[in-house]
Structure formats: C-alpha cells, structure tokens
Short mmCIF file of C-alpha atoms in Angstrom, two decimals:
data_model
loop_
_atom_site.label_atom_id
_atom_site.label_comp_id
_atom_site.label_asym_id
_atom_site.label_seq_id
_atom_site.Cartn_x
_atom_site.Cartn_y
_atom_site.Cartn_z
CA MET A 14 -36.58 -5.14 21.75
CA THR A 15 -38.74 -2.41 20.53
CA ARG A 16 -40.54 -2.72 16.73
CA THR A 17 -37.69 -0.55 15.13
CA GLU A 18 -34.38 -1.70 17.18
CA ARG A 19 -32.78 -4.08 14.44
CA THR A 20 -29.81 -6.46 15.18
CA TYR A 21 -27.43 -6.68 12.81
CA LEU A 22 -25.48 -10.14 11.95
CA ASP A 23 -24.68 -10.05 8.36
CA HIS A 24 -20.91 -8.83 8.05
CA CYS A 25 -19.86 -11.05 5.71
CA ALA A 26 -22.05 -9.38 3.53
CA SER A 27 -21.43 -5.84 4.17
CA ALA A 28 -19.89 -4.38 7.34
CA PRO A 29 -21.57 -1.45 9.22
CA LEU A 30 -19.22 1.91 8.26
CA LEU A 31 -16.65 2.40 10.81
CA PRO A 32 -17.00 5.96 12.26
CA GLU A 33 -13.20 7.14 11.03
CA ALA A 34 -14.26 5.73 7.77
CA ARG A 35 -17.38 8.02 7.41
CA ALA A 36 -15.18 11.16 8.85
CA ALA A 37 -12.80 10.51 5.87
CA VAL A 38 -15.38 10.28 3.43
CA ILE A 39 -17.24 13.31 4.12
CA ALA A 40 -13.60 15.38 4.62
CA ALA A 41 -12.55 13.82 1.47
CA LEU A 42 -15.95 15.28 -0.60
CA ASP A 43 -15.06 18.92 0.55
CA LEU A 44 -12.45 18.49 -1.71
CA THR A 45 -12.22 19.84 -5.29
CA GLY A 46 -10.10 18.29 -7.98
CA ASN A 47 -9.34 15.78 -10.36
CA ALA A 48 -6.44 13.50 -8.24
CA SER A 49 -4.75 13.24 -12.04
CA SER A 50 -4.43 17.26 -12.22
CA VAL A 51 -1.09 19.02 -11.42
CA HIS A 52 -2.38 22.19 -10.01
CA GLN A 53 -3.08 22.72 -6.16
CA ASN A 54 -6.22 21.03 -6.06
CA GLY A 55 -5.17 18.06 -8.19
CA ARG A 56 -1.88 17.35 -5.95
CA ALA A 57 -4.39 17.83 -2.20
CA ALA A 58 -6.58 14.89 -4.06
CA ARG A 59 -3.07 12.73 -5.18
CA ALA A 60 -2.19 13.06 -1.55
CA MET A 61 -5.28 11.88 -0.22
CA ILE A 62 -5.36 8.84 -2.30
CA GLU A 63 -1.50 8.03 -1.86
CA MET A 64 -2.21 8.46 1.52
CA ALA A 65 -4.72 5.80 1.64
CA ARG A 66 -2.87 3.68 -0.25
CA ARG A 67 -0.35 3.70 2.47
CA LYS A 68 -2.94 2.57 4.79
CA VAL A 69 -4.14 -0.44 3.14
CA ALA A 70 -0.78 -1.03 1.93
CA ALA A 71 0.13 -1.58 5.75
CA ALA A 72 -2.71 -3.55 6.91
CA ALA A 73 -2.58 -5.94 3.75
CA GLY A 74 1.44 -6.21 4.03
CA ALA A 75 2.26 -4.86 1.06
CA GLU A 76 4.14 -2.56 -0.58
CA PRO A 77 1.81 0.80 -1.12
CA ARG A 78 2.75 0.39 -5.51
CA GLN A 79 1.40 -2.76 -5.50
CA VAL A 80 -2.02 -1.26 -4.56
CA VAL A 81 -3.95 -1.00 -7.21
CA PHE A 82 -8.00 0.61 -6.42
CA THR A 83 -10.79 -0.76 -8.26
CA SER A 84 -14.24 0.08 -7.97
CA SER A 85 -15.01 -3.20 -6.18
CA ALA A 86 -13.45 -6.71 -4.90
CA SER A 87 -15.40 -8.57 -8.37
CA GLU A 88 -13.62 -6.05 -10.88
CA ALA A 89 -10.18 -6.71 -9.05
CA ILE A 90 -11.08 -10.32 -9.21
CA THR A 91 -12.00 -10.21 -12.88
CA GLN A 92 -8.93 -8.33 -14.06
CA ALA A 93 -7.11 -10.86 -12.38
CA ILE A 94 -8.74 -13.97 -13.64
CA SER A 95 -9.85 -12.70 -16.97
CA ALA A 96 -7.24 -10.37 -17.95
CA GLY A 97 -4.56 -12.12 -15.58
CA ALA A 98 -4.59 -15.18 -17.65
CA LYS A 99 -4.51 -13.62 -21.07
CA VAL A 100 -1.65 -11.76 -20.13
CA LEU A 101 0.42 -14.07 -18.39
CA GLY A 102 0.02 -16.69 -20.82
CA CYS A 103 -2.33 -19.45 -19.22
CA THR A 104 -3.54 -21.86 -21.21
CA ASP A 105 -6.08 -23.09 -18.00
CA ILE A 106 -7.65 -21.56 -15.15
CA VAL A 107 -8.06 -23.72 -11.88
CA VAL A 108 -10.49 -22.72 -9.27
CA SER A 109 -11.99 -24.70 -6.50
CA ALA A 110 -15.74 -26.07 -5.96
CA GLY A 111 -16.34 -23.15 -3.03
CA GLU A 112 -15.10 -20.17 -4.75
CA HIS A 113 -16.92 -17.18 -4.56
CA LYS A 114 -19.10 -16.62 -7.99
CA ALA A 115 -17.33 -13.60 -8.66
CA VAL A 116 -14.14 -16.11 -9.25
CA LEU A 117 -16.46 -18.89 -10.67
CA ARG A 118 -18.11 -15.88 -13.07
CA ALA A 119 -14.76 -14.78 -13.78
CA ALA A 120 -12.98 -17.84 -14.91
CA GLU A 121 -15.70 -18.81 -17.08
CA ALA A 122 -15.57 -15.36 -19.16
CA SER A 123 -12.04 -15.77 -19.67
CA GLY A 124 -12.11 -18.14 -22.40
CA LEU A 125 -9.98 -20.71 -21.06
CA PRO A 126 -10.70 -24.02 -19.99
CA VAL A 127 -11.72 -24.33 -16.58
CA LEU A 128 -10.54 -27.09 -14.30
CA THR A 129 -11.83 -27.84 -10.69
CA VAL A 130 -10.46 -28.66 -7.67
CA GLY A 131 -13.02 -30.04 -4.89
CA LEU A 132 -13.51 -29.47 -1.30
CA ASP A 133 -13.57 -32.14 1.61
CA GLY A 134 -16.62 -32.60 3.73
CA ASP A 135 -15.46 -29.87 5.99
CA GLY A 136 -14.94 -27.28 3.24
CA ARG A 137 -11.09 -26.98 2.49
CA ILE A 138 -9.75 -27.19 -0.54
CA ASP A 139 -7.58 -30.55 -1.52
CA VAL A 140 -4.73 -29.93 -2.07
CA ASP A 141 -3.36 -33.34 -3.24
CA ALA A 142 -5.60 -32.92 -5.81
CA LEU A 143 -4.05 -29.56 -6.96
CA ARG A 144 -0.61 -30.48 -6.95
CA ALA A 145 -1.63 -33.92 -8.80
CA MET A 146 -3.00 -31.26 -11.59
CA ILE A 147 0.25 -29.18 -11.74
CA ASP A 148 1.77 -32.12 -12.14
CA GLU A 149 -0.14 -33.08 -15.02
CA ALA A 150 0.12 -29.85 -15.79
CA GLU A 151 4.31 -30.02 -16.08
CA THR A 152 4.42 -32.68 -18.17
CA ALA A 153 1.96 -31.18 -20.77
CA GLY A 154 3.32 -28.02 -20.81
CA GLN A 155 0.48 -25.85 -19.40
CA THR A 156 0.75 -22.69 -17.28
CA PHE A 157 -2.14 -22.73 -14.98
CA LEU A 158 -4.03 -19.55 -13.20
CA VAL A 159 -4.72 -21.10 -9.54
CA ALA A 160 -7.73 -18.66 -8.47
CA VAL A 161 -8.18 -19.61 -4.58
CA HIS A 162 -9.60 -18.52 -1.30
CA TRP A 163 -8.26 -17.66 1.64
CA VAL A 164 -11.50 -17.88 4.05
CA ASN A 165 -14.49 -18.95 2.49
CA ASN A 166 -17.39 -16.58 2.82
CA GLU A 167 -20.31 -18.56 3.74
CA THR A 168 -18.27 -21.14 6.54
CA GLY A 169 -15.32 -18.70 7.21
CA VAL A 170 -13.32 -21.99 6.78
CA VAL A 171 -9.61 -20.92 6.98
CA GLN A 172 -7.70 -22.34 3.67
CA ASP A 173 -4.27 -23.87 3.60
CA ILE A 174 -2.87 -20.80 1.92
CA GLN A 175 0.31 -21.35 2.90
CA ARG A 176 0.63 -24.76 1.35
CA ILE A 177 -1.12 -23.80 -1.91
CA ALA A 178 1.23 -20.78 -2.11
CA ALA A 179 4.06 -22.86 -2.11
CA LEU A 180 2.95 -25.42 -4.46
CA VAL A 181 2.22 -22.86 -6.84
CA GLY A 182 4.71 -20.57 -6.26
CA ALA A 183 7.52 -23.23 -6.66
CA SER A 184 5.97 -23.67 -9.78
CA ARG A 185 5.86 -21.84 -13.28
CA HIS A 186 2.04 -21.66 -12.61
CA TYR A 187 0.59 -18.45 -11.45
CA LEU A 188 -1.59 -17.76 -8.36
CA PHE A 189 -4.61 -15.58 -7.39
CA VAL A 190 -5.64 -15.16 -3.80
CA ASP A 191 -9.41 -13.82 -3.41
CA ALA A 192 -8.45 -12.49 -0.04
CA VAL A 193 -11.33 -10.83 0.80
CA GLN A 194 -12.68 -12.35 3.67
CA ALA A 195 -9.63 -12.59 4.97
CA PHE A 196 -8.61 -8.95 5.25
CA GLY A 197 -8.63 -7.27 8.58
CA LYS A 198 -8.54 -10.59 10.41
CA LEU A 199 -5.51 -12.67 9.26
CA PRO A 200 -2.25 -11.31 8.07
CA LEU A 201 -1.93 -11.37 4.59
CA GLU A 202 1.75 -10.21 3.86
CA PHE A 203 1.24 -9.86 0.62
CA ALA A 204 4.92 -8.62 -0.34
CA ALA A 205 6.22 -11.56 1.03
CA SER A 206 3.95 -13.99 -0.42
CA ALA A 207 4.04 -16.38 -3.56
CA ALA A 208 0.36 -15.04 -4.30
CA ASP A 209 1.12 -12.95 -7.84
CA MET A 210 -2.09 -11.03 -7.17
CA MET A 211 -4.78 -10.96 -4.40
CA ALA A 212 -8.11 -9.06 -4.39
CA ILE A 213 -9.36 -6.98 -0.79
CA SER A 214 -12.55 -4.87 -0.46
CA ALA A 215 -13.60 -2.06 1.34
CA HIS A 216 -17.08 -2.81 2.74
CA LYS A 217 -16.17 -6.07 4.37
CA ILE A 218 -14.20 -4.00 6.89
CA GLY A 219 -16.47 -1.31 7.48
CA GLY A 220 -15.02 0.68 4.66
CA PRO A 221 -17.59 2.50 2.31
CA GLN A 222 -19.52 0.14 -1.00
CA GLY A 223 -18.14 0.61 -4.23
CA VAL A 224 -14.18 0.70 -3.70
CA GLY A 225 -11.91 -2.64 -3.83
CA ALA A 226 -8.49 -3.32 -4.63
CA LEU A 227 -6.16 -5.58 -6.80
CA MET A 228 -2.69 -6.28 -5.06
CA MET A 229 -0.10 -6.94 -7.88
CA LYS A 230 3.15 -8.34 -7.92
CA ALA A 231 5.36 -5.85 -10.43
CA HIS A 232 5.33 -8.96 -13.08
CA CYS A 233 1.62 -8.55 -13.44
CA ASP A 234 1.56 -4.62 -14.52
CA ASP A 235 0.82 -5.53 -17.86
CA VAL A 236 -2.70 -7.13 -16.60
CA ARG A 237 -5.47 -4.37 -17.18
CA LEU A 238 -8.99 -4.68 -17.57
CA ILE A 239 -10.09 -1.43 -18.15
CA PRO A 240 -7.39 0.82 -19.83
CA GLY A 241 -8.54 4.18 -19.68
CA GLY A 242 -6.39 7.47 -19.26
CA GLY A 243 -3.40 6.13 -17.51
CA GLN A 244 -4.58 6.28 -13.52
CA GLU A 245 -2.86 3.98 -11.07
CA VAL A 246 0.14 3.88 -13.17
CA GLY A 247 -1.63 2.40 -16.27
CA ARG A 248 -3.17 0.03 -14.17
CA ARG A 249 -6.93 0.50 -13.91
CA GLY A 250 -8.19 3.96 -16.10
CA GLY A 251 -11.00 5.94 -14.72
CA THR A 252 -10.75 8.55 -12.48
CA GLU A 253 -10.05 7.60 -8.58
CA PRO A 254 -13.17 7.69 -6.41
CA LEU A 255 -11.57 10.39 -3.92
CA SER A 256 -14.06 9.99 -0.97
CA LEU A 257 -14.37 6.26 -1.47
CA ILE A 258 -10.51 5.53 -1.83
CA ALA A 259 -10.12 7.55 1.64
CA GLY A 260 -13.03 6.13 3.50
CA PHE A 261 -11.02 2.47 2.55
CA GLY A 262 -7.89 3.99 3.84
CA ALA A 263 -9.48 4.58 7.20
CA ALA A 264 -10.88 1.49 7.16
CA ALA A 265 -8.05 -0.39 6.84
CA GLU A 266 -6.43 1.75 9.50
CA HIS A 267 -8.82 1.14 12.00
CA PHE A 268 -10.87 -2.28 11.20
CA ALA A 269 -8.13 -4.52 13.12
CA VAL A 270 -7.96 -2.59 16.35
CA ARG A 271 -12.30 -2.11 16.47
CA LEU A 272 -12.50 -5.52 15.86
CA ALA A 273 -10.71 -7.09 18.71
CA ALA A 274 -12.51 -4.89 21.26
CA PRO A 275 -15.43 -6.56 21.56
CA ASP A 276 -13.54 -10.07 21.10
CA ALA A 277 -16.07 -11.08 18.02
CA ARG A 278 -14.07 -14.69 18.23
CA ASP A 279 -15.58 -15.28 21.77
CA LEU A 280 -19.49 -14.40 20.33
CA ILE A 281 -19.10 -16.63 17.90
CA GLU A 282 -17.75 -19.49 20.56
CA ASP A 283 -21.01 -18.52 22.60
CA PHE A 284 -23.37 -18.55 20.24
CA GLU A 285 -22.22 -22.39 19.00
CA ALA A 286 -22.65 -23.42 22.29
CA ARG A 287 -26.04 -22.01 23.17
CA LEU A 288 -27.54 -22.88 20.13
CA ILE A 289 -26.93 -26.51 20.47
CA GLU A 290 -28.54 -26.26 23.77
CA ILE A 291 -31.57 -24.71 22.30
CA CYS A 292 -31.29 -26.86 19.34
CA PRO A 293 -29.37 -30.49 19.82
CA ASP A 294 -29.78 -31.01 16.30
CA ALA A 295 -28.26 -28.00 14.94
CA ILE A 296 -25.55 -29.15 12.66
CA ILE A 297 -22.18 -26.51 12.49
CA PHE A 298 -20.74 -26.60 9.05
CA GLY A 299 -16.57 -26.33 9.38
CA ALA A 300 -16.53 -27.19 12.94
CA GLY A 301 -13.95 -29.10 13.19
CA VAL A 302 -11.68 -27.09 10.97
CA THR A 303 -10.09 -23.50 11.68
CA ARG A 304 -12.00 -20.98 10.50
CA THR A 305 -11.98 -17.30 10.98
CA GLY A 306 -14.26 -17.47 14.39
CA TYR A 307 -16.32 -14.45 13.34
CA VAL A 308 -18.71 -16.36 11.08
CA SER A 309 -20.89 -19.48 12.07
CA ASN A 310 -22.85 -21.22 8.96
CA PHE A 311 -25.34 -23.70 10.34
CA ALA A 312 -28.52 -26.05 9.71
CA LEU A 313 -31.75 -26.21 11.52
CA PRO A 314 -33.06 -29.49 10.50
CA GLY A 315 -36.47 -29.24 9.24
CA HIS A 316 -36.33 -25.78 8.77
CA GLN A 317 -35.94 -24.29 5.42
CA HIS A 318 -33.63 -21.30 5.56
CA ALA A 319 -36.23 -18.87 3.47
CA THR A 320 -38.78 -19.08 5.83
CA SER A 321 -36.24 -18.96 8.97
CA LEU A 322 -34.64 -15.85 7.31
CA MET A 323 -38.04 -14.42 6.97
CA GLN A 324 -39.19 -14.75 10.60
CA LEU A 325 -36.18 -13.66 12.14
CA ASP A 326 -36.30 -10.21 9.63
CA LEU A 327 -39.65 -9.68 11.37
CA LYS A 328 -38.21 -10.05 14.78
CA GLY A 329 -35.44 -7.54 13.99
CA VAL A 330 -32.58 -9.88 13.42
CA SER A 331 -30.76 -9.82 10.26
CA ILE A 332 -28.96 -12.58 9.52
CA SER A 333 -28.46 -14.34 5.66
CA SER A 334 -28.46 -18.30 4.47
CA GLY A 335 -24.57 -17.19 2.79
CA SER A 336 -23.20 -15.31 -0.18
CA ALA A 337 -25.08 -11.96 -0.87
CA CYS A 338 -24.24 -11.83 -3.96
CA SER A 339 -27.05 -13.62 -5.99
CA SER A 340 -29.88 -10.60 -6.79
CA GLY A 341 -31.45 -11.37 -3.20
CA LYS A 342 -32.41 -14.73 -3.80
CA VAL A 343 -32.03 -17.40 -1.15
CA GLY A 344 -31.45 -20.89 -3.04
CA ARG A 345 -29.04 -23.52 -2.36
CA SER A 346 -25.33 -23.06 -1.48
CA HIS A 347 -23.04 -24.23 -3.89
CA VAL A 348 -20.20 -24.41 -1.16
CA LEU A 349 -22.53 -26.82 0.88
CA ASP A 350 -22.90 -28.67 -2.08
CA ALA A 351 -19.43 -28.74 -2.65
CA MET A 352 -18.84 -30.42 1.09
CA GLY A 353 -21.38 -32.97 -0.42
CA VAL A 354 -24.02 -31.52 2.26
CA ALA A 355 -27.51 -33.43 1.53
CA GLN A 356 -29.81 -31.17 -0.21
CA GLU A 357 -32.49 -31.12 2.32
CA LEU A 358 -29.95 -30.01 4.96
CA SER A 359 -28.07 -27.42 3.18
CA GLU A 360 -32.06 -25.95 2.12
CA CYS A 361 -31.86 -25.20 6.36
CA ALA A 362 -28.59 -23.38 6.51
CA LEU A 363 -28.20 -19.46 8.17
CA ARG A 364 -25.06 -17.85 8.30
CA VAL A 365 -24.51 -15.50 11.69
CA SER A 366 -21.36 -13.11 10.53
CA VAL A 367 -19.82 -10.48 13.55
CA GLY A 368 -18.17 -7.69 13.45
CA TRP A 369 -16.28 -4.68 14.58
CA ASN A 370 -19.81 -3.19 16.46
CA SER A 371 -21.36 -6.84 17.40
CA THR A 372 -22.41 -7.64 21.39
CA ARG A 373 -23.23 -10.03 23.32
CA ALA A 374 -26.44 -8.40 23.77
CA ASP A 375 -26.86 -8.84 19.64
CA ILE A 376 -26.04 -12.65 20.34
CA ALA A 377 -28.68 -13.07 22.61
CA ARG A 378 -31.36 -11.27 20.74
CA LEU A 379 -30.55 -13.90 17.89
CA LEU A 380 -30.84 -17.10 20.42
CA ASP A 381 -33.90 -15.71 22.05
CA ALA A 382 -35.41 -14.95 18.11
CA LEU A 383 -34.00 -18.71 17.39
CA SER A 384 -35.98 -20.12 20.49
CA GLU A 385 -38.93 -18.68 19.70
CA ILE A 386 -38.56 -20.03 15.93
CA LEU A 387 -38.08 -23.20 17.09
CA ASN A 388 -40.19 -23.36 20.00
CA VAL A 389 -37.68 -25.07 22.33
CA ASN A 390 -39.35 -24.77 26.00
CA GLY A 391 -41.47 -22.07 24.72
CA ALA A 392 -40.63 -19.03 27.22
CA ASP A 393 -38.57 -21.22 29.83
CA ALA A 394 -35.66 -21.34 26.86
CA SER A 395 -36.14 -17.58 26.04
CA ASN A 396 -35.48 -17.09 29.78
CA ARG A 397 -32.53 -19.20 30.31
CA ILE A 398 -30.86 -17.36 27.05
CA ARG A 399 -31.22 -14.38 28.51
CA ALA A 400 -29.77 -15.24 31.49
CA THR A 401 -26.56 -16.64 30.84
CA ALA A 402 -25.80 -13.68 27.78
#
C-alpha cells in the first residue's frame, strides 16, 4: 500500500458518497428556485423533492407523506423525543442504556423524567424489564415515550424490535425507533409497524451529509421542533436543501443493491475468523447474537484503542473505537459499559464497519496492519494473511 492510498472501514460513522447520489446532488445544484414557490422554477424544485421523498419512503416501507426531511438524524431524534413527548402528553421517556448519545441527550433535553432499561451481556435490550416498567406505568396512569434503537451503532447488534413494538403497540404508550443503522440493511416497513416515529439518515447509506428524515404516523403530525414557514406540510420549517434531499433519494434507491454486490457480510465473517487466527485472545462483542453482519466491535487485550487507532491511521487504515459523535474524542464506550464489559477491556475496543464499496483487499490491508501492530509471528503472519485474502 502506498503512502497516499487509504483503506476506509468506518462506514457506520459515514459511508462514502454513492456515485448515483453525487450525480443527483450535482443535477439539483443546477436548478434555481425555492420549492415553496408557485412559478415554474419552484415547481421543478418541488417535483425533485417529492421524487426523493417517494424513493426514501419506498426504501423504508413508508408512505411518502410520512417522510419529513430534516437536517440530520440527530434533529429528527430530537424532534421525536423532546418535542414528541410533550405534544403526545407523555409523563416519562424510556430509553435503553445502549442508545446513541443523540437519543440520550434529547431525552434529557425534554425536561421529563427519563427511565433506563438495561442491556444484557450481548448488548440486547432487556425486553422483560421494559414489560415490567410498562405494567407499572399502567397501574400508575403514566404514559411513556419508549425510544430505542433497532441496530446498535457500536456493536451492530440487532434488537428484537418486533417484540418491543408488539409490547408498546398493544398499550397506550408511544414508540420511537432510531433506525439509522438499520436503514438500507434491514426491512423497516414503517407504515405497517407499531412504531409511531422513526429516524433515518442519508450519509449512513452513501448519501450526502446534512440531511436526514423523521418518519411520522398521522397522529404525530403536530410534533414540531422548528415551526418555520410551513414547509414539510408544517412539520419541519426551513427551506428544504434541494441538492441534499435529491442525493438522499438517490442513495435510498441504490444503496441496498450496491451493498449486496460485494457481499459485505462475508467480509466481516472473514475478518473475524482471521482476526482470531492472528490474535487468539481477541474478544468480539455481540458475537453470540444476531448482528447486521456489517460491523465488528472487538477488543485486543493489552492494546489501548487510542494507540491502535493512531498506529492504524499511520498505516493508512481508517477504523474507529465506536461512535463518531463525540467531538473526535477516543473515550470509553457507554454501550460496552452497559454490557458489563470491564474497563480495561473496553479501553481496547475497536470498530470495523464495511459498506457498499468495501473489498477483500481492504480487509487484507487491515489484517496486515493489525498483525504488524500485534507483532504476531512477524512477517510470516503478514504473508499468511495476504495468501488467504
């Protein structure tokens, strides 16, 4: 690998821009007009936005009207939780200990009591504990907004969202699902689900950064964070970013097909098998339960993640230690803490995430770099990895 060549394996943080999304962004930049205007220019802009809305809705199993474009998934999450809990008359917000910080911070910002459901050692939400909380709430006359993630952004563990939805949907409580890491990888089927609201993001599926969406059932139409001038049928004010939305639509249309092409699931399986070969002491978190197959969160005991990330970066390999939403800090993972992982082990955790343009050569380069860092059998280990890639 040359000094200028880099291997990018941090798709959970942000996926590279799809060629189709890039083309859609550029085409939209050539349009002049506000989508709220009634003249021909405005109508052309509106038509492009509505086309993108239909594509996003189709990818999420939603009705087009249920898709509300926002500036990011974080904004969508805040709208659903902080604004939603108040508008829907909730008395408490329930989150899991493994939620993304955007969910936890939005819950705190609501000003309502926040109740936390734990994770088990594999990173799964304790649904039985949630059931007990809901039973108690029924007796006490409380109304919950349950805010949970479908796929954990650090471990890739898939939550039993159908069981959670059946539990909450059968009650008088409300359900918000953070589907950012599930979108494009799992069938969301929002319209037919028991979820009241669901957040997704463009740049996790090869779309541009700076645009996301909140999907809302009709009874949530009054949930607003930015009143504005009536855009998005009054549910999110502010002039729509035409080029970003167009790119989002193109990504939603093409991501799943491109993701399947390199068979990224096999890449992670192959990576983990070879990782154990070069480092038998490596710990893979969530290995015993269902994961998306596009993420591996693992620890190299005795190797601090801050040092490992720096060494890998110098070797031209980009991975992470977990969530990218911590102002560039490399700290302990609250997700691993919630799973009961010891501090000395969580401080050695690394995350590899693959996507639509990942290749076997990328995995081979990562393993080659890791073997050098670990100094496992020196050059012989590197040669073995290259030979089996």
